Amino acid sequence: MAQTDPNCIFCKIVRKEISADEVLRDEHVVAFRDLNPQAPTHVLVIPTEHAAHLSDFMQQAPAQAAHLLAAASELGRRFGPGGYRVVMNEGADAGQTVHHLHAHVLAGRRMTWPPG
Ligand code: 5GP
Ligand code: ZN
């Protein structure tokens, strides 16, 4: 049985208890549009299993972590044929606000570097 957290907002999206504009769903990942998009396409890719951080998930389920990156790159190619960015924020210094691991896939505009 996959790990889940009854109070986690992204686990609720996995369980369809709250709605999201989904662009991909399979056994291991769900991808949906961010509520507060930072680019013309801004999609979040999350594991269906709850893990707060990338470093936890790499220990817990490395094959699913690879699957998450595969989904992010597939969506990047779909929405950003001219290029795309994948971002994963871990911890307070990186600005992580939702403690269910997620990859941001941003596309549809020219990005700048370094990020803020
Ligand atoms: P973080 O700052 O943790 O890397 O990113 C969390 C992201 O989740 C933010 O970009 C925020 O807009 C998005 N977000 C938070 N709650 C919801 C929600 O209920 N639905 C959707 N679609 N996005 C959310
Ligand atoms: Zn969760």
Tab-separated table of N, CA and C and ligand atoms in Angstrom:
chain	number	residue	atom	x	y	z
A	1	MET	N	0.863	-1.201	0.000
A	1	MET	CA	0.000	0.000	0.000
A	1	MET	C	0.894	1.244	0.000
A	2	ALA	N	0.658	2.138	-0.941
A	2	ALA	CA	1.479	3.350	-1.044
A	2	ALA	C	1.260	4.247	0.170
A	3	GLN	N	2.326	4.939	0.553
A	3	GLN	CA	2.247	5.857	1.687
A	3	GLN	C	1.399	7.072	1.320
A	4	THR	N	0.527	7.497	2.233
A	4	THR	CA	-0.317	8.658	1.970
A	4	THR	C	-0.491	9.424	3.274
A	5	ASP	N	-0.771	10.732	3.181
A	5	ASP	CA	-0.920	11.577	4.368
A	5	ASP	C	-2.309	12.210	4.288
A	6	PRO	N	-3.199	11.914	5.257
A	6	PRO	CA	-4.584	12.382	5.166
A	6	PRO	C	-4.718	13.903	5.131
A	7	ASN	N	-3.705	14.613	5.664
A	7	ASN	CA	-3.811	16.083	5.712
A	7	ASN	C	-3.063	16.792	4.590
A	8	CYS	N	-2.411	16.016	3.726
A	8	CYS	CA	-1.569	16.638	2.692
A	8	CYS	C	-2.428	17.024	1.483
A	9	ILE	N	-2.293	18.279	1.042
A	9	ILE	CA	-3.124	18.789	-0.053
A	9	ILE	C	-2.849	18.040	-1.366
A	10	PHE	N	-1.594	17.666	-1.613
A	10	PHE	CA	-1.289	16.964	-2.865
A	10	PHE	C	-1.746	15.494	-2.800
A	11	CYS	N	-1.721	14.884	-1.597
A	11	CYS	CA	-2.317	13.541	-1.466
A	11	CYS	C	-3.821	13.609	-1.765
A	12	LYS	N	-4.448	14.727	-1.381
A	12	LYS	CA	-5.885	14.887	-1.672
A	12	LYS	C	-6.126	14.995	-3.174
A	13	ILE	N	-5.202	15.612	-3.899
A	13	ILE	CA	-5.320	15.666	-5.367
A	13	ILE	C	-5.148	14.247	-5.939
A	14	VAL	N	-4.198	13.486	-5.399
A	14	VAL	CA	-4.007	12.092	-5.856
A	14	VAL	C	-5.291	11.299	-5.647
A	15	ARG	N	-5.937	11.503	-4.487
A	15	ARG	CA	-7.154	10.741	-4.167
A	15	ARG	C	-8.417	11.358	-4.786
A	16	LYS	N	-8.222	12.474	-5.510
A	16	LYS	CA	-9.326	13.197	-6.171
A	16	LYS	C	-10.327	13.750	-5.159
A	17	GLU	N	-9.850	14.051	-3.949
A	17	GLU	CA	-10.715	14.685	-2.947
A	17	GLU	C	-10.799	16.189	-3.185
A	18	ILE	N	-9.746	16.739	-3.831
A	18	ILE	CA	-9.867	18.113	-4.333
A	18	ILE	C	-9.504	18.089	-5.808
A	19	SER	N	-10.094	19.016	-6.555
A	19	SER	CA	-9.935	18.954	-8.001
A	19	SER	C	-8.647	19.652	-8.437
A	20	ALA	N	-8.164	19.223	-9.586
A	20	ALA	CA	-6.990	19.831	-10.193
A	20	ALA	C	-7.130	19.662	-11.703
A	21	ASP	N	-6.479	20.570	-12.434
A	21	ASP	CA	-6.514	20.511	-13.899
A	21	ASP	C	-5.401	19.557	-14.342
A	22	GLU	N	-5.746	18.274	-14.416
A	22	GLU	CA	-4.733	17.237	-14.655
A	22	GLU	C	-4.343	17.150	-16.127
A	23	VAL	N	-3.044	16.940	-16.352
A	23	VAL	CA	-2.556	16.740	-17.722
A	23	VAL	C	-1.967	15.338	-17.919
A	24	LEU	N	-1.722	14.632	-16.817
A	24	LEU	CA	-1.177	13.268	-16.890
A	24	LEU	C	-1.484	12.551	-15.579
A	25	ARG	N	-1.847	11.277	-15.668
A	25	ARG	CA	-2.022	10.458	-14.457
A	25	ARG	C	-1.712	9.025	-14.823
A	26	ASP	N	-0.893	8.381	-13.995
A	26	ASP	CA	-0.709	6.936	-14.111
A	26	ASP	C	-0.549	6.370	-12.705
A	27	GLU	N	-0.091	5.154	-12.608
A	27	GLU	CA	-0.001	4.497	-11.291
A	27	GLU	C	0.951	5.236	-10.344
A	28	HIS	N	1.985	5.852	-10.895
A	28	HIS	CA	3.051	6.410	-10.056
A	28	HIS	C	3.076	7.924	-9.946
A	29	VAL	N	2.490	8.646	-10.907
A	29	VAL	CA	2.547	10.116	-10.884
A	29	VAL	C	1.213	10.733	-11.287
A	30	VAL	N	1.006	11.958	-10.777
A	30	VAL	CA	-0.076	12.812	-11.275
A	30	VAL	C	0.561	14.147	-11.628
A	31	ALA	N	0.168	14.725	-12.767
A	31	ALA	CA	0.649	16.048	-13.169
A	31	ALA	C	-0.565	16.934	-13.403
A	32	PHE	N	-0.472	18.160	-12.892
A	32	PHE	CA	-1.611	19.081	-12.981
A	32	PHE	C	-1.091	20.505	-13.031
A	33	ARG	N	-1.941	21.416	-13.521
A	33	ARG	CA	-1.520	22.815	-13.666
A	33	ARG	C	-1.463	23.500	-12.303
A	34	ASP	N	-0.398	24.292	-12.114
A	34	ASP	CA	-0.218	25.041	-10.866
A	34	ASP	C	-1.304	26.107	-10.760
A	35	LEU	N	-1.833	26.295	-9.539
A	35	LEU	CA	-2.874	27.315	-9.276
A	35	LEU	C	-2.365	28.723	-9.529
A	36	ASN	N	-1.084	28.930	-9.367
A	36	ASN	CA	-0.491	30.265	-9.469
A	36	ASN	C	0.667	30.207	-10.469
A	37	PRO	N	0.325	30.097	-11.778
A	37	PRO	CA	1.353	29.794	-12.777
A	37	PRO	C	2.398	30.904	-12.933
A	38	GLN	N	3.649	30.475	-13.068
A	38	GLN	CA	4.778	31.403	-13.234
A	38	GLN	C	5.293	31.414	-14.674
A	39	ALA	N	4.579	30.772	-15.568
A	39	ALA	CA	4.938	30.730	-16.992
A	39	ALA	C	3.664	30.324	-17.733
A	40	PRO	N	3.597	30.524	-19.064
A	40	PRO	CA	2.391	30.140	-19.809
A	40	PRO	C	1.987	28.677	-19.553
A	41	THR	N	2.962	27.790	-19.458
A	41	THR	CA	2.686	26.439	-18.950
A	41	THR	C	3.454	26.258	-17.646
A	42	HIS	N	2.729	25.918	-16.583
A	42	HIS	CA	3.351	25.632	-15.284
A	42	HIS	C	2.608	24.437	-14.705
A	43	VAL	N	3.264	23.293	-14.778
A	43	VAL	CA	2.670	22.021	-14.364
A	43	VAL	C	3.465	21.489	-13.178
A	44	LEU	N	2.785	20.854	-12.226
A	44	LEU	CA	3.447	20.178	-11.112
A	44	LEU	C	3.327	18.674	-11.329
A	45	VAL	N	4.428	17.967	-11.172
A	45	VAL	CA	4.423	16.511	-11.294
A	45	VAL	C	4.708	15.947	-9.912
A	46	ILE	N	3.795	15.121	-9.401
A	46	ILE	CA	3.945	14.596	-8.036
A	46	ILE	C	3.866	13.072	-8.051
A	47	PRO	N	4.572	12.434	-7.111
A	47	PRO	CA	4.392	10.981	-6.972
A	47	PRO	C	3.059	10.685	-6.303
A	48	THR	N	2.425	9.581	-6.679
A	48	THR	CA	1.160	9.200	-6.043
A	48	THR	C	1.398	8.774	-4.595
A	49	GLU	N	2.625	8.396	-4.290
A	49	GLU	CA	3.020	8.025	-2.924
A	49	GLU	C	3.517	9.282	-2.215
A	50	HIS	N	3.132	9.478	-0.937
A	50	HIS	CA	3.564	10.675	-0.216
A	50	HIS	C	5.027	10.578	0.207
A	51	ALA	N	5.803	11.604	-0.145
A	51	ALA	CA	7.150	11.805	0.403
A	51	ALA	C	7.330	13.307	0.459
A	52	ALA	N	7.881	13.819	1.551
A	52	ALA	CA	7.992	15.271	1.696
A	52	ALA	C	9.067	15.842	0.779
A	53	HIS	N	10.170	15.111	0.651
A	53	HIS	CA	11.356	15.681	0.012
A	53	HIS	C	11.971	14.721	-0.988
A	54	LEU	N	12.669	15.297	-1.949
A	54	LEU	CA	13.381	14.496	-2.952
A	54	LEU	C	14.347	13.528	-2.279
A	55	SER	N	15.081	14.017	-1.270
A	55	SER	CA	16.091	13.148	-0.653
A	55	SER	C	15.442	11.961	0.063
A	56	ASP	N	14.249	12.168	0.674
A	56	ASP	CA	13.522	11.035	1.277
A	56	ASP	C	13.094	10.049	0.197
A	57	PHE	N	12.576	10.614	-0.897
A	57	PHE	CA	11.993	9.773	-1.942
A	57	PHE	C	13.063	8.930	-2.634
A	58	MET	N	14.251	9.498	-2.773
A	58	MET	CA	15.352	8.743	-3.385
A	58	MET	C	15.678	7.501	-2.560
A	59	GLN	N	15.525	7.609	-1.221
A	59	GLN	CA	15.751	6.455	-0.340
A	59	GLN	C	14.580	5.476	-0.419
A	60	GLN	N	13.360	6.072	-0.395
A	60	GLN	CA	12.117	5.311	-0.259
A	60	GLN	C	11.772	4.554	-1.541
A	61	ALA	N	11.947	5.208	-2.685
A	61	ALA	CA	11.414	4.655	-3.940
A	61	ALA	C	12.199	5.197	-5.146
A	62	PRO	N	13.460	4.790	-5.288
A	62	PRO	CA	14.284	5.364	-6.361
A	62	PRO	C	13.721	5.114	-7.767
A	63	ALA	N	13.066	3.979	-7.982
A	63	ALA	CA	12.523	3.709	-9.321
A	63	ALA	C	11.391	4.685	-9.635
A	64	GLN	N	10.564	5.002	-8.613
A	64	GLN	CA	9.491	5.974	-8.825
A	64	GLN	C	10.037	7.385	-9.025
A	65	ALA	N	11.169	7.685	-8.388
A	65	ALA	CA	11.799	8.995	-8.587
A	65	ALA	C	12.243	9.135	-10.046
A	66	ALA	N	12.782	8.065	-10.595
A	66	ALA	CA	13.179	8.086	-12.005
A	66	ALA	C	11.946	8.235	-12.900
A	67	HIS	N	10.865	7.573	-12.528
A	67	HIS	CA	9.625	7.673	-13.291
A	67	HIS	C	9.088	9.107	-13.265
A	68	LEU	N	9.207	9.765	-12.108
A	68	LEU	CA	8.761	11.160	-11.982
A	68	LEU	C	9.544	12.066	-12.940
A	69	LEU	N	10.849	11.853	-13.013
A	69	LEU	CA	11.666	12.669	-13.915
A	69	LEU	C	11.332	12.369	-15.376
A	70	ALA	N	11.039	11.113	-15.667
A	70	ALA	CA	10.646	10.753	-17.035
A	70	ALA	C	9.352	11.466	-17.414
A	71	ALA	N	8.389	11.519	-16.464
A	71	ALA	CA	7.122	12.215	-16.739
A	71	ALA	C	7.373	13.708	-16.922
A	72	ALA	N	8.240	14.288	-16.082
A	72	ALA	CA	8.539	15.724	-16.195
A	72	ALA	C	9.150	16.032	-17.565
A	73	SER	N	10.047	15.192	-18.028
A	73	SER	CA	10.684	15.460	-19.328
A	73	SER	C	9.702	15.256	-20.475
A	74	GLU	N	8.812	14.284	-20.346
A	74	GLU	CA	7.783	14.079	-21.379
A	74	GLU	C	6.883	15.324	-21.479
A	75	LEU	N	6.476	15.838	-20.302
A	75	LEU	CA	5.613	17.024	-20.294
A	75	LEU	C	6.379	18.257	-20.776
A	76	GLY	N	7.650	18.348	-20.418
A	76	GLY	CA	8.477	19.455	-20.896
A	76	GLY	C	8.531	19.489	-22.414
A	77	ARG	N	8.750	18.327	-23.017
A	77	ARG	CA	8.792	18.239	-24.485
A	77	ARG	C	7.426	18.573	-25.088
A	78	ARG	N	6.355	18.127	-24.400
A	78	ARG	CA	5.003	18.358	-24.930
A	78	ARG	C	4.664	19.851	-24.914
A	79	PHE	N	4.946	20.514	-23.785
A	79	PHE	CA	4.507	21.909	-23.615
A	79	PHE	C	5.585	22.926	-23.985
A	80	GLY	N	6.833	22.470	-24.074
A	80	GLY	CA	7.918	23.407	-24.356
A	80	GLY	C	8.837	22.886	-25.436
A	81	PRO	N	8.337	22.810	-26.675
A	81	PRO	CA	9.210	22.294	-27.745
A	81	PRO	C	10.468	23.140	-27.922
A	82	GLY	N	10.391	24.421	-27.521
A	82	GLY	CA	11.570	25.284	-27.645
A	82	GLY	C	12.452	25.263	-26.406
A	83	GLY	N	12.062	24.504	-25.400
A	83	GLY	CA	12.830	24.421	-24.155
A	83	GLY	C	11.907	24.507	-22.958
A	84	TYR	N	12.367	24.009	-21.852
A	84	TYR	CA	11.552	24.018	-20.630
A	84	TYR	C	12.472	23.939	-19.424
A	85	ARG	N	11.921	24.216	-18.263
A	85	ARG	CA	12.712	24.154	-17.026
A	85	ARG	C	12.013	23.257	-16.019
A	86	VAL	N	12.781	22.417	-15.330
A	86	VAL	CA	12.276	21.575	-14.239
A	86	VAL	C	12.916	22.068	-12.948
A	87	VAL	N	12.072	22.355	-11.946
A	87	VAL	CA	12.551	22.889	-10.661
A	87	VAL	C	11.977	22.033	-9.536
A	88	MET	N	12.817	21.692	-8.572
A	88	MET	CA	12.344	21.001	-7.366
A	88	MET	C	12.894	21.772	-6.168
A	89	ASN	N	11.998	22.331	-5.368
A	89	ASN	CA	12.397	23.086	-4.190
A	89	ASN	C	12.365	22.167	-2.983
A	90	GLU	N	13.466	22.113	-2.240
A	90	GLU	CA	13.483	21.304	-1.010
A	90	GLU	C	13.909	22.172	0.164
A	91	GLY	N	13.001	22.294	1.143
A	91	GLY	CA	13.344	22.988	2.379
A	91	GLY	C	13.090	24.487	2.317
A	92	ALA	N	13.228	25.117	3.488
A	92	ALA	CA	12.881	26.529	3.657
A	92	ALA	C	13.735	27.435	2.780
A	93	ASP	N	15.021	27.178	2.695
A	93	ASP	CA	15.885	28.070	1.915
A	93	ASP	C	15.512	28.067	0.439
A	94	ALA	N	14.999	26.953	-0.046
A	94	ALA	CA	14.604	26.870	-1.459
A	94	ALA	C	13.187	27.394	-1.683
A	95	GLY	N	12.450	27.651	-0.591
A	95	GLY	CA	11.098	28.189	-0.722
A	95	GLY	C	10.023	27.135	-0.879
A	96	GLN	N	10.293	25.896	-0.426
A	96	GLN	CA	9.263	24.847	-0.525
A	96	GLN	C	8.092	25.194	0.386
A	97	THR	N	6.888	25.208	-0.178
A	97	THR	CA	5.688	25.546	0.605
A	97	THR	C	4.757	24.353	0.785
A	98	VAL	N	4.793	23.396	-0.131
A	98	VAL	CA	3.957	22.190	-0.011
A	98	VAL	C	4.900	21.013	0.218
A	99	HIS	N	4.673	20.296	1.330
A	99	HIS	CA	5.632	19.271	1.732
A	99	HIS	C	5.214	17.886	1.247
A	100	HIS	N	4.895	17.855	-0.044
A	100	HIS	CA	4.751	16.617	-0.810
A	100	HIS	C	5.591	16.895	-2.057
A	101	LEU	N	6.620	16.086	-2.211
A	101	LEU	CA	7.566	16.269	-3.312
A	101	LEU	C	6.868	16.612	-4.638
A	102	HIS	N	7.396	17.580	-5.346
A	102	HIS	CA	6.845	17.927	-6.659
A	102	HIS	C	7.916	18.534	-7.542
A	103	ALA	N	7.812	18.248	-8.828
A	103	ALA	CA	8.667	18.890	-9.820
A	103	ALA	C	7.817	19.918	-10.552
A	104	HIS	N	8.304	21.159	-10.589
A	104	HIS	CA	7.661	22.192	-11.411
A	104	HIS	C	8.187	22.030	-12.835
A	105	VAL	N	7.295	22.009	-13.814
A	105	VAL	CA	7.706	22.044	-15.219
A	105	VAL	C	7.185	23.356	-15.787
A	106	LEU	N	8.125	24.208	-16.194
A	106	LEU	CA	7.796	25.559	-16.679
A	106	LEU	C	8.175	25.665	-18.144
A	107	ALA	N	7.274	26.238	-18.948
A	107	ALA	CA	7.550	26.356	-20.377
A	107	ALA	C	6.701	27.473	-20.965
A	108	GLY	N	7.066	27.867	-22.191
A	108	GLY	CA	6.234	28.818	-22.928
A	108	GLY	C	6.741	30.246	-22.883
A	109	ARG	N	7.874	30.468	-22.247
A	109	ARG	CA	8.499	31.794	-22.292
A	109	ARG	C	10.002	31.615	-22.132
A	110	ARG	N	10.745	32.672	-22.485
A	110	ARG	CA	12.192	32.627	-22.308
A	110	ARG	C	12.518	32.799	-20.828
A	111	MET	N	13.272	31.863	-20.261
A	111	MET	CA	13.617	31.894	-18.835
A	111	MET	C	14.883	32.725	-18.619
A	112	THR	N	15.041	33.217	-17.403
A	112	THR	CA	16.286	33.898	-17.048
A	112	THR	C	17.062	33.057	-16.047
A	113	TRP	N	18.316	33.398	-15.879
A	113	TRP	CA	19.198	32.697	-14.932
A	113	TRP	C	20.126	33.719	-14.304
A	114	PRO	N	20.418	33.694	-13.015
A	114	PRO	CA	19.994	32.697	-12.042
A	114	PRO	C	18.567	32.900	-11.578
A	115	PRO	N	17.931	31.835	-11.047
A	115	PRO	CA	16.582	31.981	-10.465
A	115	PRO	C	16.663	32.818	-9.189
A	116	GLY	N	15.542	33.349	-8.745
A	116	GLY	CA	15.517	34.218	-7.564
A	116	GLY	C	15.693	33.455	-6.269
B	1	5GP	P1	6.725	24.986	-3.784
B	1	5GP	O1	6.847	26.423	-3.381
B	1	5GP	O2	6.421	24.111	-2.580
B	1	5GP	O3	7.892	24.473	-4.582
B	1	5GP	O4	5.500	24.920	-4.781
B	1	5GP	C1	4.183	24.657	-4.413
B	1	5GP	C2	3.313	25.021	-5.600
B	1	5GP	O5	2.044	24.445	-5.423
B	1	5GP	C3	3.095	26.534	-5.772
B	1	5GP	O6	3.571	26.910	-7.062
B	1	5GP	C4	1.584	26.706	-5.609
B	1	5GP	O7	1.057	27.673	-6.493
B	1	5GP	C5	1.059	25.316	-5.923
B	1	5GP	N1	-0.165	24.945	-5.229
B	1	5GP	C6	-0.397	25.018	-3.887
B	1	5GP	N2	-1.600	24.518	-3.581
B	1	5GP	C7	-2.143	24.107	-4.765
B	1	5GP	C8	-3.395	23.489	-5.094
B	1	5GP	O8	-4.258	23.203	-4.254
B	1	5GP	N3	-3.628	23.210	-6.413
B	1	5GP	C9	-2.688	23.499	-7.378
B	1	5GP	N4	-3.006	23.186	-8.641
B	1	5GP	N5	-1.507	24.076	-7.096
B	1	5GP	C10	-1.237	24.375	-5.809
B	2	ZN	ZN	1.160	14.032	0.262
